[in-house]
Tab-separated table of C-alpha atoms and ligand atoms in Angstrom:
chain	number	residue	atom	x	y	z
A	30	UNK	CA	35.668	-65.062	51.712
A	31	UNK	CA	32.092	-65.303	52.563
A	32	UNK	CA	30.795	-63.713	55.892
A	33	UNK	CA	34.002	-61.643	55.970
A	34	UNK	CA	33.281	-57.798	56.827
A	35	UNK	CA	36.860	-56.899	55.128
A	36	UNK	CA	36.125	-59.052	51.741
A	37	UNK	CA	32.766	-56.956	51.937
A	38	UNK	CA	35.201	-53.739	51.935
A	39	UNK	CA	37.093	-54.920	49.002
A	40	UNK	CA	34.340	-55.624	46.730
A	41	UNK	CA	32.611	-52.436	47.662
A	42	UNK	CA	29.369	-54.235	48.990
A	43	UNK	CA	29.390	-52.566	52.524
A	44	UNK	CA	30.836	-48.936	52.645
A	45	UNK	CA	33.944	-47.507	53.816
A	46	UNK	CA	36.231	-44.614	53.692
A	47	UNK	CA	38.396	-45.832	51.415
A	48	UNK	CA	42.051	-43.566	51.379
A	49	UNK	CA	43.916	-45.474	48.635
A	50	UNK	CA	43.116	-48.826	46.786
A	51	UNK	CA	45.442	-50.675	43.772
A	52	UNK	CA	44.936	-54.074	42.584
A	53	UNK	CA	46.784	-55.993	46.020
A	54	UNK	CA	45.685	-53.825	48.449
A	55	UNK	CA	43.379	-50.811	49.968
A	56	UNK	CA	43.914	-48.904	52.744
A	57	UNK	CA	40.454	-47.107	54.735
A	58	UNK	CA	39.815	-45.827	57.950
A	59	UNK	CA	39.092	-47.996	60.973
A	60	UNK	CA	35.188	-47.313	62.224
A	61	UNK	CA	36.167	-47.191	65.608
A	62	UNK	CA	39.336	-44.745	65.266
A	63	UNK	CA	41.975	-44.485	68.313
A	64	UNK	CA	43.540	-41.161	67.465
A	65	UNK	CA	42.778	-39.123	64.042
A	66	UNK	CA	42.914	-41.054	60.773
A	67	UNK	CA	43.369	-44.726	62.460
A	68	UNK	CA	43.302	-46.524	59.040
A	69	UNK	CA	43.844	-50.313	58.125
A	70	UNK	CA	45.985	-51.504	55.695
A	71	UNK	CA	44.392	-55.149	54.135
A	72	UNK	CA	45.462	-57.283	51.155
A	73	UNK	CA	42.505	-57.233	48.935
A	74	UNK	CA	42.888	-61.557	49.033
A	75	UNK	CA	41.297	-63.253	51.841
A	76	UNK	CA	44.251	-63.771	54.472
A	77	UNK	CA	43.351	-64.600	57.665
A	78	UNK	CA	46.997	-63.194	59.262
A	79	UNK	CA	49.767	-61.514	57.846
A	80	UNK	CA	51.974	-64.431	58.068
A	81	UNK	CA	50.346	-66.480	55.639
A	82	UNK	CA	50.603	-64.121	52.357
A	83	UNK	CA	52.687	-65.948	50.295
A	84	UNK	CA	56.151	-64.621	49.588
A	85	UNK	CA	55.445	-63.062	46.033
A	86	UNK	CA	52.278	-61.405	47.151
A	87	UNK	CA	53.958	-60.174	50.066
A	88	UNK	CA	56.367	-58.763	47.703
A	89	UNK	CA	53.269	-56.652	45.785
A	90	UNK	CA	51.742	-55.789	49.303
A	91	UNK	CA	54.970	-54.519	50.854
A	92	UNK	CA	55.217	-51.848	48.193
A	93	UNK	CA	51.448	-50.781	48.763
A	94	UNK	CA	52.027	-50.163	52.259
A	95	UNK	CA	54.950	-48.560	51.959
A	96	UNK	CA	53.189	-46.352	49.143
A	97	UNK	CA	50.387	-45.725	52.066
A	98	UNK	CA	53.027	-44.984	54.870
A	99	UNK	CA	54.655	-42.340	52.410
A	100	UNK	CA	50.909	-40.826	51.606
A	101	UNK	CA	50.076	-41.141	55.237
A	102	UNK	CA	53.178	-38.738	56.077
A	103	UNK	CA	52.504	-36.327	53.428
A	104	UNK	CA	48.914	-36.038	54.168
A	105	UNK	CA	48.708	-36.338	57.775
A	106	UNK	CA	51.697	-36.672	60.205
A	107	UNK	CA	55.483	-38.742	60.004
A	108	UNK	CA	54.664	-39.824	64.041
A	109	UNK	CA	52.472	-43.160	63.929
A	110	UNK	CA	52.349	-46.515	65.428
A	111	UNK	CA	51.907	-49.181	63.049
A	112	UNK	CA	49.963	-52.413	64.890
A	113	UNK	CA	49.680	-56.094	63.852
A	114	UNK	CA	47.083	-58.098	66.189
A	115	UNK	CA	48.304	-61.647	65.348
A	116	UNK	CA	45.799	-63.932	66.601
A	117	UNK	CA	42.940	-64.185	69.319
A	118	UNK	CA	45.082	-63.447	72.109
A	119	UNK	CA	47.213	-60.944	70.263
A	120	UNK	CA	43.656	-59.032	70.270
A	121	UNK	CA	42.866	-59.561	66.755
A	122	UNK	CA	39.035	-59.952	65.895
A	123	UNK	CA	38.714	-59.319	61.937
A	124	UNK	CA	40.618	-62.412	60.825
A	125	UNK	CA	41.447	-60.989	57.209
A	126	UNK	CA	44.959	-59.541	57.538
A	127	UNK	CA	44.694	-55.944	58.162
A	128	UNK	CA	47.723	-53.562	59.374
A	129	UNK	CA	46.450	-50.375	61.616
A	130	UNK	CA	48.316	-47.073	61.515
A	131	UNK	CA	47.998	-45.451	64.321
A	132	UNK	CA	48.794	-41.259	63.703
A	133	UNK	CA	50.097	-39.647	67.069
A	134	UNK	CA	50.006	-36.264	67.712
A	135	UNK	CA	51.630	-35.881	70.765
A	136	UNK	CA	49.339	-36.088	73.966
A	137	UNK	CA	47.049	-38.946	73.158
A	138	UNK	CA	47.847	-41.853	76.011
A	139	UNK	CA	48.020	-45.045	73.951
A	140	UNK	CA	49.193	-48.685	74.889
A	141	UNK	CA	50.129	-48.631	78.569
A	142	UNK	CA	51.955	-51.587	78.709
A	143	UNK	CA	53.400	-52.781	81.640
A	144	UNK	CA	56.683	-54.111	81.303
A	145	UNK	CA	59.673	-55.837	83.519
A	146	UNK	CA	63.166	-56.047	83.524
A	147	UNK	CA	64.978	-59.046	81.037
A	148	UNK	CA	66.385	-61.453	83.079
A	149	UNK	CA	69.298	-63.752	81.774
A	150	UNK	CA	67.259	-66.927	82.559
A	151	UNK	CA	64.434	-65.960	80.620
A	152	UNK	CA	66.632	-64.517	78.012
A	153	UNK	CA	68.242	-67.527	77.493
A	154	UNK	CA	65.211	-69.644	77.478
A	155	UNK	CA	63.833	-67.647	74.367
A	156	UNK	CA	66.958	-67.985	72.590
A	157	UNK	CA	67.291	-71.647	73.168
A	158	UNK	CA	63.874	-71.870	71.756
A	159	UNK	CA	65.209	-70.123	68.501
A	160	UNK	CA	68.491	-71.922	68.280
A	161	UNK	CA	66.627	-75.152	68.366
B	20	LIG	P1	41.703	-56.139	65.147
B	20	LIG	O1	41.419	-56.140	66.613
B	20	LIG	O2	43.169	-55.916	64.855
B	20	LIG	O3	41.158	-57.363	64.447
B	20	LIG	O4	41.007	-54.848	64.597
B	20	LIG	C1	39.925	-54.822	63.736
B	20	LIG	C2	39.628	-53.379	63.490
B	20	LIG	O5	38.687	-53.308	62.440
B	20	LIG	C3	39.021	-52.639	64.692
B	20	LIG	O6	39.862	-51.548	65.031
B	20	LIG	C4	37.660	-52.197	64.187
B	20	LIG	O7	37.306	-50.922	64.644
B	20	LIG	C5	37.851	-52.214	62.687
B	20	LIG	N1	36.640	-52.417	61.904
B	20	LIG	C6	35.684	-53.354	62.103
B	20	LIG	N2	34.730	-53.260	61.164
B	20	LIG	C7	35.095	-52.244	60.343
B	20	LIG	C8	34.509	-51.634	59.190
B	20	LIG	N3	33.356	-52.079	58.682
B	20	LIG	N4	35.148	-50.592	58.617
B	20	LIG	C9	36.305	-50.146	59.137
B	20	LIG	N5	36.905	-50.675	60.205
B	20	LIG	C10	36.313	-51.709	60.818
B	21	LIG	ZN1	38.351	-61.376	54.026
């Protein structure tokens, strides 16, 4: 898509550190790395989240990524986070799908999240939500 920094990756007309690449999907490192070989995962289509791949695609993709989780533990570590900004307020800012993998190596602090008890009222609220 035009104007889109990740389409630019894909057809090699801005550079990047590119760690594995087939015909669905390429996987480089993130420019502004949180621990040690932060990379992105992207379908090489334009997507502008993850939940709008279509099924059969996703079917292609999945096995990329899981191709690039299985290089990522052979080649640097079996410990990472792997992070899906959905949306504006979910932080994302690149809207072309993109998955990060996030290597930990033990003493970074990452993701302080602040987080409270369930309570059967809310609970229940979500679930009627679902079962609606
Ligand atoms: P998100 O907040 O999930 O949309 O994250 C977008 C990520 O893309 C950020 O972590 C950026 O550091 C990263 N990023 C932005 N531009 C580039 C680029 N040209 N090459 C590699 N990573 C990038
Ligand atoms: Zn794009």
């Amino acid at each position: 898509m035009d104007g889109c920094i990740f389409c630019k990756i894909v057809n090699k007309e801005i550079k990047s550190y590119i760690i594995y690449e087939d015909n669905v999907a390429m996987a480089f490192l993130d420019i502004n790395p949180l621990t040690k070989g932060h990379l992105l995962i992207i379908p090489k289509k334009h997507y502008e989240r993850l939940s709008q791949i279509p099924e059969e695609e996703m079917k292609e993709f999945s096995k990329s990524v899981l191709k690039i989780l299985k290089l990522v533990e052979e080649k640097l570590t079996k410990d990472y986070n792997i992070l899906v900004n959905n949306g504006k307020k979910a932080g994302q800012e690149i809207f072309h799908a993109h998955i990060h993998i996030i290597p930990r190596y033990g003493e970074e602090k990452l993701f302080n999240w602040t987080t409270h008890k369930l309570t059967e009222e809310e609970a229940n609220e979500i679930l009627r939500k679902f079962k609606s």
